[in-house]
Tab-separated table of C-alpha atoms and ligand atoms in Angstrom:
chain	number	residue	atom	x	y	z
A	119	MET	CA	91.024	76.597	111.564
A	120	LYS	CA	88.110	78.273	113.302
A	121	TYR	CA	87.990	81.469	115.348
A	122	VAL	CA	86.473	81.646	118.812
A	123	SER	CA	85.312	84.682	120.758
A	124	THR	CA	87.316	85.660	123.840
A	125	ARG	CA	84.048	85.853	125.749
A	126	GLY	CA	82.749	82.426	124.748
A	127	GLN	CA	79.122	83.343	124.020
A	128	SER	CA	79.292	83.404	120.211
A	129	PRO	CA	79.612	80.460	117.809
A	130	LYS	CA	82.929	79.611	116.225
A	131	VAL	CA	83.443	81.183	112.792
A	132	THR	CA	85.760	80.838	109.803
A	133	ALA	CA	88.568	83.301	109.120
A	134	SER	CA	86.383	85.033	106.502
A	135	GLU	CA	83.542	85.512	108.952
A	136	ALA	CA	85.901	86.830	111.645
A	137	ILE	CA	87.331	89.343	109.255
A	138	LEU	CA	83.946	90.466	107.963
A	139	ARG	CA	82.458	90.831	111.443
A	140	GLY	CA	85.358	92.470	113.295
A	141	LEU	CA	83.949	92.194	116.784
A	142	ALA	CA	82.168	88.978	117.859
A	143	PRO	CA	78.426	89.346	118.613
A	144	ASP	CA	79.068	88.789	122.359
A	145	GLY	CA	81.422	91.782	122.404
A	146	GLY	CA	84.537	89.617	122.433
A	147	LEU	CA	87.481	89.467	120.039
A	148	TYR	CA	88.016	86.611	117.636
A	149	CYS	CA	91.060	84.437	118.345
A	150	PRO	CA	92.372	81.355	116.460
A	151	GLU	CA	91.163	78.290	118.340
A	152	TYR	CA	94.674	76.855	118.212
A	153	ILE	CA	97.999	78.351	117.274
A	154	PRO	CA	99.758	76.768	114.307
A	155	THR	CA	103.380	75.842	114.928
A	156	VAL	CA	106.353	76.003	112.643
A	157	ASP	CA	109.683	74.161	112.618
A	158	GLN	CA	113.212	75.136	111.606
A	159	ASP	CA	112.617	74.065	107.990
A	160	PHE	CA	109.859	76.646	107.802
A	161	LEU	CA	112.206	79.331	109.116
A	162	ASP	CA	115.020	78.230	106.777
A	163	ASN	CA	112.553	78.570	103.921
A	164	LEU	CA	111.547	82.052	104.948
A	165	CYS	CA	115.168	83.139	104.769
A	166	GLN	CA	115.131	82.464	101.019
A	167	MET	CA	111.973	84.505	100.429
A	168	ASP	CA	111.085	88.151	99.905
A	169	TYR	CA	108.621	89.909	102.192
A	170	ASN	CA	105.540	89.146	100.128
A	171	GLN	CA	106.345	85.447	100.022
A	172	ARG	CA	106.956	85.427	103.763
A	173	ALA	CA	103.590	87.141	104.236
A	174	ALA	CA	101.770	84.588	102.138
A	175	LYS	CA	103.480	81.713	103.957
A	176	VAL	CA	102.733	82.956	107.474
A	177	LEU	CA	99.204	84.222	106.722
A	178	SER	CA	98.175	80.982	105.024
A	179	LEU	CA	98.661	79.181	108.373
A	180	PHE	CA	95.911	81.314	109.904
A	181	LEU	CA	93.658	82.128	106.941
A	182	GLU	CA	92.718	78.705	105.654
A	183	ASP	CA	89.905	80.134	103.525
A	184	PHE	CA	92.504	81.374	101.078
A	185	THR	CA	95.373	79.693	99.280
A	186	GLU	CA	98.971	80.700	99.677
A	187	GLU	CA	98.952	81.620	95.983
A	188	GLN	CA	95.976	83.991	96.459
A	189	LEU	CA	97.615	85.549	99.502
A	190	LEU	CA	100.855	86.037	97.605
A	191	LYS	CA	99.076	87.856	94.807
A	192	GLU	CA	97.269	90.147	97.263
A	193	ALA	CA	100.346	90.814	99.402
A	194	THR	CA	102.363	91.641	96.308
A	195	GLU	CA	99.808	94.195	95.178
A	196	ALA	CA	99.211	95.555	98.709
A	197	TYR	CA	102.858	96.145	99.439
A	198	SER	CA	103.730	97.575	96.017
A	199	THR	CA	102.649	100.875	97.620
A	200	PHE	CA	105.732	100.830	99.867
A	201	ASP	CA	108.891	102.678	98.882
A	202	GLU	CA	112.139	101.126	97.676
A	203	TYR	CA	113.210	100.105	101.187
A	204	GLY	CA	110.374	97.608	101.429
A	205	VAL	CA	107.854	96.736	104.108
A	206	ALA	CA	110.002	95.942	107.147
A	207	PRO	CA	113.724	96.678	106.565
A	208	VAL	CA	116.002	96.040	109.566
A	209	VAL	CA	118.675	98.664	110.175
A	210	GLN	CA	121.565	97.905	112.489
A	211	LEU	CA	122.623	100.532	115.025
A	212	GLY	CA	125.860	99.630	116.789
A	213	ASN	CA	126.442	96.068	117.878
A	214	ASP	CA	123.321	94.865	119.595
A	215	CYS	CA	120.509	97.059	118.540
A	216	ASN	CA	118.484	96.608	115.406
A	217	ILE	CA	115.672	98.875	114.263
A	218	MET	CA	112.852	97.459	112.167
A	219	GLU	CA	111.408	100.324	110.131
A	220	LEU	CA	107.730	99.740	109.548
A	221	TRP	CA	106.916	103.137	108.034
A	222	HIS	CA	107.894	102.946	104.381
A	223	GLY	CA	104.239	102.768	103.304
A	224	PRO	CA	101.967	105.412	101.842
A	225	THR	CA	101.244	107.261	105.129
A	226	CYS	CA	104.697	106.885	106.728
A	227	ALA	CA	103.487	104.979	109.815
A	228	PHE	CA	103.324	101.265	110.641
A	229	LYS	CA	99.516	101.030	110.420
A	230	ASP	CA	99.995	100.835	106.655
A	231	VAL	CA	101.407	97.299	106.987
A	232	ALA	CA	98.014	96.058	108.202
A	233	LEU	CA	95.743	98.594	106.482
A	234	GLN	CA	97.119	97.984	103.002
A	235	MET	CA	96.281	94.283	103.447
A	236	LEU	CA	92.975	94.479	105.357
A	237	PRO	CA	90.827	95.766	102.455
A	238	ARG	CA	92.035	92.871	100.339
A	239	LEU	CA	91.306	90.339	103.091
A	240	LEU	CA	87.868	91.917	103.461
A	241	ARG	CA	87.145	91.652	99.754
A	242	MET	CA	88.297	88.029	99.629
A	243	SER	CA	86.158	87.238	102.693
A	244	LYS	CA	83.054	88.794	101.091
A	245	GLU	CA	83.676	86.803	97.906
A	246	LYS	CA	84.170	83.621	99.902
A	247	LEU	CA	80.910	84.185	101.806
A	248	GLY	CA	78.935	85.475	98.800
A	249	VAL	CA	78.222	88.782	100.547
A	250	GLU	CA	77.281	91.482	98.045
A	251	GLU	CA	76.348	94.483	100.205
A	252	GLU	CA	78.557	97.565	100.128
A	253	THR	CA	80.784	97.763	103.195
A	254	CYS	CA	80.884	101.302	104.519
A	255	ILE	CA	83.966	101.821	106.670
A	256	LEU	CA	83.480	104.575	109.239
A	257	VAL	CA	86.439	105.963	111.162
A	258	ALA	CA	86.952	108.690	113.769
A	259	THR	CA	90.589	109.652	113.801
A	260	SER	CA	92.972	111.704	115.899
A	261	GLY	CA	95.229	111.844	112.833
A	262	ASP	CA	97.096	108.741	111.750
A	263	THR	CA	94.558	105.929	111.529
A	264	GLY	CA	92.216	107.949	109.331
A	265	LYS	CA	94.774	108.564	106.679
A	266	ALA	CA	96.018	104.978	106.772
A	267	ALA	CA	92.405	103.766	106.353
A	268	LEU	CA	91.819	106.172	103.452
A	269	GLU	CA	94.937	104.948	101.634
A	270	GLY	CA	94.108	101.312	102.344
A	271	PHE	CA	90.498	101.372	101.215
A	272	LYS	CA	90.661	103.915	98.353
A	273	ASP	CA	89.183	102.501	95.150
A	274	ALA	CA	88.639	99.096	96.794
A	275	PRO	CA	85.635	97.443	95.122
A	276	GLY	CA	82.455	97.050	97.186
A	277	VAL	CA	83.728	99.348	99.948
A	278	SER	CA	83.553	103.027	100.804
A	279	VAL	CA	85.412	104.809	103.571
A	280	THR	CA	84.333	107.857	105.568
A	281	VAL	CA	86.702	109.592	107.980
A	282	PHE	CA	85.834	112.205	110.578
A	283	TYR	CA	88.635	114.236	112.097
A	284	PRO	CA	88.396	116.888	114.793
A	285	ASN	CA	88.630	120.367	113.276
A	286	GLN	CA	90.639	121.445	116.276
A	287	GLY	CA	93.057	118.644	116.932
A	288	VAL	CA	95.042	117.377	113.994
A	289	SER	CA	98.321	118.801	112.793
A	290	ALA	CA	98.591	120.799	109.547
A	291	VAL	CA	100.404	117.877	107.913
A	292	GLN	CA	97.803	115.375	109.079
A	293	ARG	CA	94.987	117.590	107.853
A	294	MET	CA	96.519	118.080	104.403
A	295	GLN	CA	97.205	114.321	104.128
A	296	MET	CA	93.475	113.670	104.586
A	297	VAL	CA	91.846	116.531	102.695
A	298	THR	CA	93.911	115.864	99.590
A	299	GLN	CA	93.028	112.148	99.551
A	300	GLN	CA	92.250	110.751	96.119
A	301	GLY	CA	89.968	107.826	95.322
A	302	ASN	CA	86.459	107.184	93.994
A	303	ASN	CA	85.050	105.914	97.304
A	304	VAL	CA	86.563	108.190	99.940
A	305	HIS	CA	84.796	110.776	102.125
A	306	VAL	CA	86.440	113.091	104.648
A	307	ALA	CA	84.793	115.560	106.986
A	308	ALA	CA	86.012	117.824	109.769
A	309	VAL	CA	83.880	117.865	112.902
A	310	GLU	CA	83.474	121.066	114.923
A	311	GLY	CA	84.930	119.692	118.120
A	312	ASN	CA	87.746	117.568	119.547
A	313	PHE	CA	88.634	113.892	119.012
A	314	ASP	CA	86.248	112.703	121.715
A	315	ASP	CA	83.388	114.516	119.950
A	316	ALA	CA	84.275	112.805	116.670
A	317	GLN	CA	84.634	109.406	118.322
A	318	SER	CA	81.375	109.673	120.331
A	319	GLY	CA	79.585	110.731	117.133
A	320	VAL	CA	80.868	107.704	115.268
A	321	LYS	CA	79.946	105.368	118.122
A	322	LYS	CA	76.454	106.797	118.119
A	323	ILE	CA	76.105	106.154	114.403
A	324	PHE	CA	77.259	102.515	114.881
A	325	GLY	CA	74.635	102.070	117.599
A	326	ASP	CA	71.737	103.585	115.566
A	327	SER	CA	69.616	100.614	114.501
A	328	GLU	CA	67.198	102.747	112.498
A	329	PHE	CA	70.045	104.140	110.429
A	330	ALA	CA	71.331	100.593	109.953
A	331	LYS	CA	67.912	99.722	108.440
A	332	VAL	CA	67.999	102.717	106.086
A	333	LEU	CA	71.455	101.601	104.943
A	334	ALA	CA	70.405	97.941	104.623
A	335	ASP	CA	67.553	98.977	102.322
A	336	ARG	CA	70.175	100.536	100.079
A	337	GLY	CA	72.398	97.432	100.267
A	338	GLN	CA	74.914	99.076	102.586
A	339	LYS	CA	76.369	98.072	105.898
A	340	LEU	CA	78.611	99.998	108.303
A	341	SER	CA	81.895	98.499	109.401
A	342	SER	CA	84.965	99.671	111.291
A	343	ALA	CA	88.641	99.275	110.483
A	344	ASN	CA	89.992	99.368	114.010
A	345	SER	CA	92.677	97.180	115.388
A	346	ILE	CA	90.478	94.600	117.047
A	347	ASN	CA	89.784	93.025	113.636
A	348	TRP	CA	91.745	89.803	113.138
A	349	GLY	CA	92.422	90.961	109.573
A	350	ARG	CA	94.458	93.822	110.979
A	351	LEU	CA	96.385	91.753	113.518
A	352	ALA	CA	97.356	88.813	111.315
A	353	PRO	CA	99.474	90.839	108.793
A	354	GLN	CA	101.494	92.151	111.726
A	355	ILE	CA	102.655	88.685	112.751
A	356	VAL	CA	104.568	88.473	109.474
A	357	TYR	CA	107.164	91.130	110.188
A	358	TYR	CA	108.420	89.400	113.328
A	359	PHE	CA	109.302	86.405	111.169
A	360	SER	CA	110.691	88.649	108.483
A	361	ALA	CA	113.022	90.443	110.901
A	362	TYR	CA	114.271	87.135	112.205
A	363	ALA	CA	115.007	85.843	108.734
A	364	ASP	CA	116.800	89.085	107.865
A	365	LEU	CA	118.986	88.809	110.965
A	366	VAL	CA	119.908	85.236	110.035
A	367	ASN	CA	120.661	86.313	106.483
A	368	SER	CA	122.898	89.158	107.638
A	369	GLU	CA	124.659	86.750	110.040
A	370	SER	CA	123.743	88.909	112.998
A	371	ILE	CA	122.361	85.733	114.539
A	372	LYS	CA	122.498	82.013	113.802
A	373	MET	CA	119.354	80.091	112.971
A	374	GLY	CA	117.757	79.053	116.246
A	375	ASP	CA	119.249	81.867	118.344
A	376	LYS	CA	116.767	83.806	120.390
A	377	VAL	CA	116.012	87.521	119.897
A	378	ASN	CA	114.137	90.145	121.913
A	379	PHE	CA	111.622	92.496	120.392
A	380	CYS	CA	110.863	95.867	121.998
A	381	VAL	CA	107.572	97.307	120.866
A	382	PRO	CA	106.091	100.807	121.360
A	383	THR	CA	102.594	99.931	122.428
A	384	GLY	CA	99.183	101.532	122.764
A	385	ASN	CA	96.406	99.130	121.981
A	386	PHE	CA	98.614	96.084	122.599
A	387	GLY	CA	98.050	95.027	118.984
A	388	ASP	CA	101.536	95.253	117.609
A	389	ILE	CA	103.184	93.453	120.520
A	390	LEU	CA	100.466	90.781	120.608
A	391	ALA	CA	101.324	89.968	117.002
A	392	GLY	CA	104.851	89.291	118.319
A	393	TRP	CA	103.413	86.983	120.945
A	394	TYR	CA	101.629	84.945	118.250
A	395	ALA	CA	104.927	84.653	116.385
A	396	LYS	CA	106.640	83.400	119.538
A	397	ALA	CA	103.827	80.982	120.288
A	398	MET	CA	104.148	79.623	116.748
A	399	GLY	CA	107.762	78.768	117.437
A	400	LEU	CA	109.799	81.808	116.399
A	401	PRO	CA	112.813	81.826	118.719
A	402	VAL	CA	111.899	84.846	120.872
A	403	ASN	CA	113.275	85.415	124.360
A	404	LYS	CA	111.429	88.497	125.641
A	405	LEU	CA	108.794	90.786	124.290
A	406	ILE	CA	109.394	94.212	125.808
A	407	CYS	CA	106.320	96.349	126.108
A	408	ALA	CA	107.155	100.060	125.865
A	409	SER	CA	104.713	102.786	126.946
A	410	ASN	CA	104.833	106.567	127.264
A	411	SER	CA	103.512	108.404	130.330
A	412	ASN	CA	100.185	106.665	129.806
A	413	LYS	CA	101.785	103.635	131.423
A	414	VAL	CA	98.743	101.554	132.223
A	415	LEU	CA	100.446	98.468	130.754
A	416	THR	CA	103.748	99.002	132.597
A	417	ASP	CA	101.781	99.121	135.831
A	418	PHE	CA	99.799	96.058	134.831
A	419	PHE	CA	102.920	93.965	134.290
A	420	ALA	CA	104.417	95.284	137.542
A	421	THR	CA	101.376	94.725	139.787
A	422	GLY	CA	98.903	92.424	138.049
A	423	THR	CA	96.256	95.152	138.258
A	424	TYR	CA	95.019	96.855	135.089
A	425	ASN	CA	93.624	100.191	136.176
A	426	LYS	CA	92.391	102.785	133.681
A	427	ASN	CA	91.243	105.172	136.431
A	428	ARG	CA	94.101	107.596	136.124
A	429	GLU	CA	95.128	110.891	134.621
A	430	PHE	CA	95.365	110.916	130.804
A	431	PHE	CA	98.459	112.589	129.388
A	432	LYS	CA	98.824	114.087	125.928
A	433	THR	CA	102.375	113.193	124.916
A	434	GLY	CA	104.819	113.594	122.060
A	435	SER	CA	103.981	110.013	121.030
A	436	PRO	CA	100.223	110.509	120.575
A	437	SER	CA	99.489	107.186	118.886
A	438	MET	CA	100.276	105.564	122.222
A	439	ASP	CA	98.085	107.869	124.303
A	440	ILE	CA	95.675	105.118	125.185
A	441	LEU	CA	94.227	103.931	128.501
A	442	ILE	CA	92.263	100.928	127.246
A	443	SER	CA	94.497	98.474	125.413
A	444	SER	CA	91.799	96.521	123.591
A	445	ASN	CA	93.978	93.745	122.280
A	446	LEU	CA	95.145	92.746	125.759
A	447	GLU	CA	91.826	90.876	125.901
A	448	ARG	CA	93.200	88.325	123.409
A	449	MET	CA	96.308	87.839	125.505
A	450	LEU	CA	94.160	87.257	128.593
A	451	TYR	CA	92.176	84.669	126.662
A	452	HIS	CA	95.225	82.760	125.557
A	453	ALA	CA	96.930	83.027	128.939
A	454	THR	CA	93.948	81.933	131.092
A	455	GLY	CA	92.380	79.623	128.508
A	456	SER	CA	89.028	80.634	129.937
A	457	ALA	CA	86.442	82.733	128.108
A	458	GLU	CA	84.411	82.871	131.284
A	459	LYS	CA	87.291	84.461	133.145
A	460	VAL	CA	87.901	86.973	130.328
A	461	ALA	CA	84.246	87.951	130.247
A	462	ASP	CA	84.381	88.528	134.004
A	463	LEU	CA	87.566	90.613	133.803
A	464	MET	CA	86.168	92.725	130.973
A	465	ALA	CA	82.945	93.291	132.941
A	466	GLN	CA	85.085	94.510	135.884
A	467	LEU	CA	86.924	96.859	133.556
A	468	VAL	CA	83.601	98.365	132.368
A	469	ASN	CA	82.070	98.555	135.851
A	470	ASN	CA	85.072	99.515	138.014
A	471	GLY	CA	87.647	100.647	135.492
A	472	GLN	CA	90.025	97.962	136.742
A	473	TYR	CA	90.684	94.263	137.292
A	474	THR	CA	93.372	92.145	138.882
A	475	LEU	CA	94.705	88.977	137.246
A	476	ASP	CA	95.562	85.928	139.365
A	477	GLN	CA	99.207	85.489	140.362
A	478	ALA	CA	99.799	82.212	138.459
A	479	THR	CA	98.705	83.704	135.131
A	480	MET	CA	100.651	86.900	135.859
A	481	ASP	CA	103.794	84.851	136.522
A	482	GLU	CA	103.339	83.081	133.192
A	483	LEU	CA	102.948	86.395	131.338
A	484	CYS	CA	106.029	87.826	132.989
A	485	GLN	CA	108.064	84.861	131.636
A	486	VAL	CA	107.377	86.279	128.216
A	487	TYR	CA	106.917	89.997	128.683
A	488	ALA	CA	109.002	92.766	130.201
A	489	ALA	CA	107.589	96.272	130.400
A	490	GLY	CA	108.691	99.838	130.928
A	491	TYR	CA	107.876	103.420	130.043
A	492	ALA	CA	109.565	106.605	128.940
A	493	ASP	CA	108.116	110.103	129.387
A	494	ASP	CA	108.523	113.015	126.965
A	495	ALA	CA	111.746	114.245	128.629
A	496	ILE	CA	113.406	110.866	128.176
A	497	CYS	CA	112.026	110.587	124.663
A	498	ASP	CA	113.610	114.001	123.881
A	499	GLU	CA	116.967	112.905	125.329
A	500	THR	CA	116.816	109.638	123.397
A	501	ILE	CA	116.219	111.258	120.004
A	502	LYS	CA	119.291	113.445	120.655
A	503	GLU	CA	121.357	110.529	121.914
A	504	VAL	CA	120.561	108.201	118.994
A	505	PHE	CA	121.267	110.945	116.451
A	506	GLY	CA	124.532	111.837	118.226
A	507	LYS	CA	125.750	108.227	118.374
A	508	TYR	CA	124.524	106.833	115.075
A	509	SER	CA	123.415	109.826	112.942
A	510	TYR	CA	120.048	108.094	112.946
A	511	VAL	CA	116.868	110.093	113.419
A	512	CYS	CA	114.032	108.234	115.113
A	513	ASP	CA	110.486	109.340	115.701
A	514	THR	CA	108.977	109.796	119.144
A	515	HIS	CA	107.296	106.364	119.336
A	516	THR	CA	110.481	104.644	118.312
A	517	ALA	CA	112.435	106.689	120.851
A	518	VAL	CA	110.125	105.512	123.614
A	519	ALA	CA	110.878	101.890	122.690
A	520	TYR	CA	114.581	102.530	122.342
A	521	ALA	CA	114.750	104.128	125.782
A	522	VAL	CA	112.706	101.381	127.412
A	523	ASN	CA	114.929	98.708	125.872
A	524	LYS	CA	118.056	100.499	127.051
A	525	GLU	CA	116.722	100.591	130.592
A	526	TYR	CA	115.697	96.944	130.375
A	527	VAL	CA	119.219	95.923	129.329
A	528	ALA	CA	120.773	98.017	132.093
A	529	ASN	CA	118.485	96.501	134.725
A	530	THR	CA	118.657	92.884	133.635
A	531	GLY	CA	122.002	92.454	131.893
A	532	ASP	CA	120.097	90.521	129.204
A	533	ASN	CA	122.350	90.674	126.155
A	534	THR	CA	120.040	88.885	123.728
A	535	PRO	CA	120.174	90.550	120.275
A	536	THR	CA	117.242	92.922	120.090
A	537	VAL	CA	114.966	94.366	117.461
A	538	VAL	CA	113.316	97.680	118.340
A	539	LEU	CA	110.192	98.281	116.273
A	540	SER	CA	110.137	101.677	114.618
A	541	THR	CA	106.543	102.660	113.984
A	542	ALA	CA	106.655	106.065	112.298
A	543	SER	CA	108.895	108.183	110.138
A	544	PRO	CA	110.490	111.013	112.170
A	545	PHE	CA	109.036	113.402	109.585
A	546	LYS	CA	105.592	112.460	110.784
A	547	PHE	CA	106.283	113.988	114.235
A	548	VAL	CA	108.535	116.708	112.945
A	549	GLY	CA	107.885	119.349	115.601
A	550	PHE	CA	108.976	117.221	118.544
A	551	VAL	CA	111.858	115.576	116.701
A	552	LEU	CA	113.304	118.815	115.394
A	553	SER	CA	113.071	120.441	118.835
A	554	SER	CA	115.026	117.495	120.260
A	555	LEU	CA	117.701	117.766	117.610
A	556	VAL	CA	118.240	121.531	117.375
A	557	GLY	CA	116.218	123.136	120.174
A	558	GLN	CA	112.818	124.666	120.665
A	559	GLN	CA	111.016	125.690	117.477
A	560	ASP	CA	109.154	128.941	116.897
A	561	PRO	CA	105.497	127.842	117.156
A	562	ASP	CA	104.569	130.211	114.310
A	563	VAL	CA	106.708	128.451	111.726
A	564	SER	CA	104.553	126.157	109.590
A	565	GLU	CA	105.022	122.422	109.832
A	566	PHE	CA	105.713	122.298	106.104
A	567	ARG	CA	108.783	124.450	106.694
A	568	LEU	CA	109.830	122.211	109.585
A	569	LEU	CA	109.826	119.199	107.230
A	570	GLU	CA	112.428	120.953	105.091
A	571	GLU	CA	114.390	121.938	108.172
A	572	LEU	CA	114.457	118.344	109.441
A	573	SER	CA	115.592	117.173	106.013
A	574	THR	CA	118.479	119.621	106.170
A	575	VAL	CA	119.456	118.723	109.731
A	576	SER	CA	119.197	114.967	109.260
A	577	GLY	CA	120.423	114.643	105.676
A	578	ASP	CA	117.382	112.454	104.968
A	579	ARG	CA	114.904	113.262	102.226
A	580	ILE	CA	111.338	114.158	103.119
A	581	PRO	CA	109.349	110.948	102.393
A	582	ALA	CA	107.450	111.277	99.123
A	583	PRO	CA	103.967	111.087	100.706
A	584	LEU	CA	104.772	114.173	102.847
A	585	ARG	CA	106.498	116.167	100.083
A	586	ASN	CA	104.769	119.243	98.613
A	587	LEU	CA	101.646	118.556	100.674
A	588	GLU	CA	100.755	122.198	101.059
A	589	THR	CA	100.451	122.715	97.314
A	590	ARG	CA	98.248	119.708	96.565
A	591	GLN	CA	94.623	120.191	95.662
A	592	VAL	CA	92.123	120.113	98.528
A	593	LEU	CA	89.436	117.598	97.555
A	594	HIS	CA	87.420	117.430	100.783
A	595	ASP	CA	86.143	120.570	102.520
A	596	THR	CA	83.103	119.316	104.432
A	597	LEU	CA	82.780	120.731	107.923
A	598	CYS	CA	79.967	119.526	110.119
A	599	GLU	CA	78.589	120.146	113.606
A	600	LYS	CA	78.984	117.217	115.947
A	601	ASP	CA	75.220	116.711	115.975
A	602	ASP	CA	75.091	116.477	112.178
A	603	MET	CA	77.504	113.615	111.683
A	604	LYS	CA	74.822	111.060	110.823
A	605	GLU	CA	73.301	113.343	108.253
A	606	THR	CA	76.765	113.920	106.796
A	607	VAL	CA	77.421	110.176	106.486
A	608	ASN	CA	74.001	109.719	104.969
A	609	ASN	CA	74.705	112.379	102.353
A	610	PHE	CA	78.062	110.851	101.543
A	611	LEU	CA	76.648	107.350	101.181
A	612	ASN	CA	73.488	108.261	99.295
A	613	LYS	CA	75.164	109.251	96.073
B	93	PLP	C1	99.189	102.857	116.415
B	93	PLP	C2	100.605	103.221	116.678
B	93	PLP	C3	101.358	102.596	117.746
B	93	PLP	C4	100.730	101.603	118.706
B	93	PLP	O1	100.352	100.449	118.130
B	93	PLP	P1	99.370	99.444	118.899
B	93	PLP	O2	99.043	98.374	117.918
B	93	PLP	O3	98.169	100.281	119.252
B	93	PLP	O4	100.064	98.946	120.061
B	93	PLP	C5	102.661	102.961	117.896
B	93	PLP	N1	103.262	103.862	117.073
B	93	PLP	C6	102.605	104.483	116.052
B	93	PLP	C7	103.304	105.458	115.220
B	93	PLP	C8	101.245	104.147	115.825
B	93	PLP	O5	100.597	104.762	114.811
């Protein structure tokens, strides 16, 4: 199976090349040129398997450069970093609502599912293509992605990872997670500035062709780990299948029954993985796209117009504070079947900040997708409500999805069994969650104390990766001015 660019101006490539390149040379995203389909035998088989076997089975349909056996070995090692609950356990709340917990990995958020696997896919791709240069991953982070990338790439052969975080702008927990990072190939620096400063700095470094030459002379090449890489999307398709198999095994559904998935969305990556699963033949009724107050996707599904010209809100679910949902481009490609059209829409987005999709394509999308949003006030109510009803503590992103699903059910009467994707441990967003459960917190109390408080209130243990953070040894104390980021990278990489 080859991969094509959504914008149609780059040659087809193999899975290895797509993973190594990330973005296509024409600026598009790589998509599989056809979508493999599965039958009921395939699903029956998955029911007998553990998560790693399911991962190898599903991934091997897309990544033909590798054998199922190879993929199984890598998945088994990648996911050995998850805690005893596994990669994607499904927890039942009441009769009709199931929560799939995707945050049992080393950083307590769902990005681990993809970022524990991506470095392995990257290494296998380089081996396959005979590429020997050192891949230098460069990340600007507002908190979560940076830590997940550090954990994923630490000690990976032939790779180094450098993370810049804004000195003003990550929480105390997030900062300690990053500055205590171990590994022989990891670099972390704080930037004097906010997230935009860090991100602009990183973009500038990526665009610096002279610097690229300096690196090339040393056998190094910059690369990113962001969610447009096919190697990050593909591992996410797996857990939709896994949840389905688990529901069959627990007799919550019969094989062949349809289910809904409600997904807290920012970049449209996670929910798009669900669309691939459905397109492959997983019995899915609706994919419900849940946003916070940055509801650019809700408005898109309601009106057919994607418009990023709007106020940006900082919310209690910060990983969804996004106005450009990059992975929607892949959906547009599959829905319109026309790279020319996608290129035109994306040009409109750059030039005017908006585009409108034709009615026929919109109608088709709305057969599959429903969409809604929940603001911070609803999120707050929902965390309280879910804890009151089920003694279950959910994080802010999960609460957004839970609330949107509840509203969807009320509006439509659709009683299809539903899986709500839970994307972070509540301990990760402890300030908001604790305020919802027991009232406003004193802003002077340290987050590390709040973790203990939430543990007491909820009866759940603090996840191991967040325990005793404040007493761990700080290994990274570089602070740089925003104009010195290139020099800082160069120093890191020239050792
Ligand atoms: C990244 C993230 C999301 C959004 O995922 P997308 O793939 O961008 O849609 C939701 N919740 C959490 C906790 C995240 O870290």
